[in-house]
Short mmCIF file of C-alpha atoms in Angstrom, two decimals:
data_model
loop_
_atom_site.label_atom_id
_atom_site.label_comp_id
_atom_site.label_asym_id
_atom_site.label_seq_id
_atom_site.Cartn_x
_atom_site.Cartn_y
_atom_site.Cartn_z
CA MET M 1 -30.91 -15.15 19.67
CA THR M 2 -28.09 -17.84 20.31
CA THR M 3 -24.50 -17.43 19.78
CA PRO M 4 -22.74 -19.74 17.38
CA ASN M 5 -19.84 -20.01 19.80
CA PRO M 6 -20.93 -19.84 23.38
CA GLN M 7 -17.82 -21.38 24.77
CA ASN M 8 -15.71 -18.94 22.79
CA ASP M 9 -13.84 -22.09 21.34
CA GLN M 10 -11.10 -21.11 19.10
CA PHE M 11 -12.21 -21.05 15.37
CA ASP M 12 -11.16 -23.73 13.34
CA ILE M 13 -11.00 -22.98 9.20
CA ASN M 14 -11.37 -26.90 8.58
CA GLU M 15 -14.75 -26.99 10.25
CA THR M 16 -15.94 -24.24 7.92
CA GLY M 17 -16.22 -26.46 4.77
CA TYR M 18 -13.45 -24.61 3.08
CA LYS M 19 -10.86 -26.77 1.46
CA THR M 20 -7.57 -25.55 2.92
CA SER M 21 -5.08 -27.74 1.04
CA TYR M 22 -2.24 -26.17 -0.93
CA THR M 23 -4.06 -27.16 -3.98
CA ALA M 24 -7.27 -25.44 -2.92
CA ILE M 25 -5.22 -22.30 -2.40
CA ARG M 26 -3.63 -22.65 -5.83
CA LYS M 27 -7.03 -22.85 -7.28
CA ALA M 28 -8.21 -19.84 -5.41
CA ARG M 29 -5.33 -17.72 -7.05
CA ARG M 30 -6.20 -19.17 -10.51
CA PHE M 31 -9.75 -18.00 -10.11
CA ALA M 32 -8.61 -14.48 -8.41
CA VAL M 33 -6.47 -14.10 -11.56
CA GLN M 34 -9.43 -14.63 -13.72
CA GLY M 35 -11.55 -12.42 -11.52
CA LEU M 36 -8.92 -9.43 -11.42
CA TYR M 37 -8.34 -9.77 -15.23
CA GLU M 38 -12.08 -9.10 -15.73
CA TRP M 39 -12.21 -6.43 -13.27
CA LEU M 40 -9.06 -4.88 -14.61
CA MET M 41 -10.40 -4.92 -18.19
CA THR M 42 -14.03 -3.49 -17.32
CA ASP M 43 -14.82 -1.78 -13.91
CA TYR M 44 -11.15 -0.45 -13.21
CA ARG M 45 -10.55 0.89 -16.54
CA PHE M 46 -13.72 2.67 -16.79
CA ALA M 47 -13.17 4.12 -13.47
CA ASN M 48 -9.95 5.56 -14.78
CA GLU M 49 -11.58 6.85 -18.15
CA SER M 50 -15.19 7.66 -17.48
CA ARG M 51 -17.09 7.58 -14.18
CA ASP M 52 -20.33 7.23 -16.17
CA LEU M 53 -19.30 3.86 -17.49
CA LEU M 54 -18.42 2.52 -13.76
CA GLY M 55 -20.48 0.04 -12.18
CA GLY M 56 -22.03 -3.41 -13.03
CA ASN M 57 -18.87 -5.26 -12.79
CA GLU M 58 -17.49 -4.85 -9.28
CA PRO M 59 -15.23 -7.24 -7.60
CA TYR M 60 -18.27 -8.66 -5.64
CA THR M 61 -20.24 -9.17 -8.86
CA ILE M 62 -17.55 -10.92 -10.43
CA VAL M 63 -16.98 -13.21 -7.37
CA ALA M 64 -20.97 -14.00 -7.18
CA ARG M 65 -21.10 -14.78 -11.09
CA THR M 66 -17.93 -16.94 -10.60
CA ARG M 67 -19.34 -18.91 -7.89
CA ALA M 68 -22.51 -19.51 -9.57
CA ASP M 69 -21.07 -20.36 -12.82
CA ASN M 70 -18.18 -22.89 -11.57
CA ALA M 71 -18.13 -25.77 -9.22
CA MET M 72 -15.80 -24.46 -6.71
CA HIS M 73 -16.06 -27.19 -4.01
CA THR M 74 -12.27 -27.81 -4.37
CA VAL M 75 -11.20 -24.09 -3.99
CA HIS M 76 -10.27 -22.60 -0.74
CA LEU M 77 -13.30 -20.09 -1.01
CA GLY M 78 -11.92 -17.80 2.01
CA TYR M 79 -8.75 -17.13 0.19
CA TYR M 80 -10.63 -16.30 -3.07
CA HIS M 81 -12.99 -13.85 -1.29
CA GLU M 82 -9.79 -12.46 0.42
CA LEU M 83 -8.13 -11.81 -2.72
CA MET M 84 -11.05 -10.47 -4.60
CA ARG M 85 -12.02 -8.23 -1.84
CA GLN M 86 -8.64 -6.87 -0.69
CA ILE M 87 -6.67 -6.31 -3.94
CA PRO M 88 -9.29 -4.18 -5.54
CA ASP M 89 -9.20 -2.14 -2.53
CA LYS M 90 -5.53 -1.92 -2.23
CA THR M 91 -4.73 -1.66 -5.86
CA GLY M 92 -3.63 1.99 -5.93
CA GLU M 93 -1.28 1.37 -3.24
CA LEU M 94 0.15 -1.63 -4.76
CA ILE M 95 0.50 -0.33 -8.22
CA VAL M 96 2.42 2.69 -6.77
CA GLU M 97 4.89 0.35 -4.92
CA ILE M 98 5.51 -1.90 -7.88
CA SER M 99 5.97 0.75 -10.27
CA ARG M 100 9.08 1.66 -8.60
CA TYR M 101 10.54 -1.63 -10.01
CA LEU M 102 9.31 -1.29 -13.50
CA ASP M 103 10.81 -0.18 -16.73
CA ARG M 104 7.76 1.20 -18.05
CA SER M 105 4.10 2.31 -16.97
CA PHE M 106 2.13 -0.15 -15.20
CA GLU M 107 -0.73 0.70 -17.45
CA LYS M 108 1.27 -0.59 -20.48
CA LEU M 109 1.70 -3.97 -18.93
CA ASP M 110 -0.26 -6.88 -20.14
CA THR M 111 -3.76 -7.29 -18.33
CA ILE M 112 -2.49 -11.01 -17.17
CA GLU M 113 0.87 -9.58 -15.79
CA LYS M 114 -1.01 -6.87 -13.94
CA ALA M 115 -3.14 -9.31 -12.27
CA ILE M 116 -0.35 -11.77 -11.34
CA LEU M 117 1.79 -8.81 -10.33
CA LEU M 118 -1.04 -7.39 -8.10
CA ILE M 119 -1.79 -10.95 -6.43
CA GLY M 120 1.99 -11.34 -5.80
CA ALA M 121 2.47 -7.91 -4.24
CA TYR M 122 -0.59 -8.47 -2.15
CA GLU M 123 0.66 -11.63 -0.78
CA LEU M 124 4.21 -10.29 -0.21
CA LYS M 125 3.01 -7.31 1.79
CA HIS M 126 -0.17 -8.72 3.41
CA SER M 127 -0.03 -12.48 3.73
CA LEU M 128 3.16 -12.70 5.84
CA HIS M 129 2.42 -16.48 6.70
CA ILE M 130 3.29 -17.36 2.95
CA PRO M 131 7.03 -17.50 2.56
CA TYR M 132 8.20 -15.13 -0.26
CA LYS M 133 10.01 -17.83 -2.21
CA VAL M 134 6.49 -19.77 -2.32
CA VAL M 135 4.76 -16.36 -3.28
CA LEU M 136 7.27 -16.04 -6.49
CA ASP M 137 6.87 -19.74 -7.33
CA GLU M 138 3.00 -19.41 -7.38
CA ALA M 139 3.08 -16.16 -9.58
CA MET M 140 5.40 -18.35 -11.90
CA GLN M 141 2.76 -21.14 -11.98
CA LEU M 142 -0.02 -18.59 -12.78
CA ASN M 143 1.94 -17.28 -15.42
CA THR M 144 2.63 -20.73 -16.86
CA HIS M 145 -1.16 -21.17 -16.82
CA PHE M 146 -2.30 -17.85 -17.98
CA GLY M 147 0.57 -15.72 -19.27
CA ALA M 148 2.76 -15.18 -22.18
CA THR M 149 5.87 -17.59 -22.76
CA ASP M 150 8.61 -15.50 -21.15
CA ALA M 151 6.64 -13.20 -19.00
CA HIS M 152 7.60 -15.32 -16.05
CA LYS M 153 11.30 -13.82 -16.17
CA PHE M 154 9.84 -10.26 -15.79
CA ILE M 155 7.15 -11.21 -13.12
CA ASN M 156 9.95 -13.03 -11.21
CA ALA M 157 12.33 -10.30 -11.50
CA ILE M 158 9.82 -7.56 -10.36
CA LEU M 159 8.43 -9.42 -7.48
CA ASP M 160 11.86 -10.52 -6.13
CA ARG M 161 13.04 -6.94 -6.13
CA TYR M 162 9.78 -5.88 -4.32
CA ALA M 163 10.29 -8.98 -1.99
CA LYS M 164 13.69 -7.67 -0.99
CA ASP M 165 11.97 -4.31 0.36
CA VAL M 166 8.87 -5.68 1.93
CA ARG M 167 10.09 -8.76 3.22
CA GLU M 168 13.67 -7.49 4.33
CA LEU M 169 13.81 -9.79 7.47
CA GLU M 170 12.88 -12.87 5.57
CA TYR M 171 14.59 -11.85 2.39
CA GLY M 172 18.10 -10.89 3.84
CA PRO M 173 19.16 -14.05 5.85
CA ILE M 174 18.20 -16.20 2.98
CA LYS M 175 20.17 -14.35 0.23
CA LEU M 176 23.16 -13.89 2.73
CA ARG M 177 23.53 -17.63 3.54
CA LYS M 178 26.43 -19.24 1.76
CA LYS M 179 26.41 -22.39 -0.13
CA PRO M 180 28.80 -24.64 1.56
CA LYS M 181 31.96 -25.37 -0.50
CA LYS M 182 32.42 -28.72 -1.88
CA LYS M 183 35.39 -30.62 -0.71
CA VAL M 184 38.35 -31.26 -3.16
CA ASN M 185 39.95 -34.40 -2.83
CA ASN M 186 43.60 -33.76 -3.35
CA LYS M 187 44.65 -37.37 -2.80
CA LYS M 188 47.09 -38.49 -5.52
CA GLY M 189 46.25 -41.98 -6.58
CA GLY M 190 48.99 -44.59 -7.26
#
C-alpha cells in the first residue's frame, strides 16, 4: 500500500479539484441553506416530535441527493460538506447560544431564518478565518436570495449581537475606532 503523500508535503486545497473562490464559497452557503432547510423541515423536526419518524433524511442523505441532482462543479464542495456535517452536529449548542438574543423562541422563527442564523452562528464561532463582517454580509446575501423581505434586519441584529460575544477580540477594536472628523474650513472669503 502506498501513501498518497510520501514526502509529507503540505496539503494544497487548490490541487483537490475543489473550487476555492469567494463565489464558490458563496454557492456552498446557498446549497447549505437549502440542505439545512430540508433537514430542519424533516429529520430535525421529526427527532423533536416522534423518534419513530426519524431517519431517511439525514444530512448525509441530503448531501448525496444534492450532489447527484445538481451540477456542483462551481461549488466549494469541501466547505459545503463542512457546513452540512458540522451544523447539524452543533445545532443544539448553536440554538442555545442564538436564543439569548432572540425576542421569541427559536422554534417560532421561519425555517429559512433558522437555517441562515445557524450558518452565520457556526461561521462566527467556528470559522475564525472569515472576518465577522463578511459573515454578516453573507447572511444578508443569503436572506436576499431566499428569505423574507425585511428579515435581513432581524438576522443582522441577531448575528451582530452574537458576534460581539464570540468575536470579542475582533469586534471590539473595529467598533471602538473613531471615524476621522472632517476638517472645517473657517477661512472667510472676500
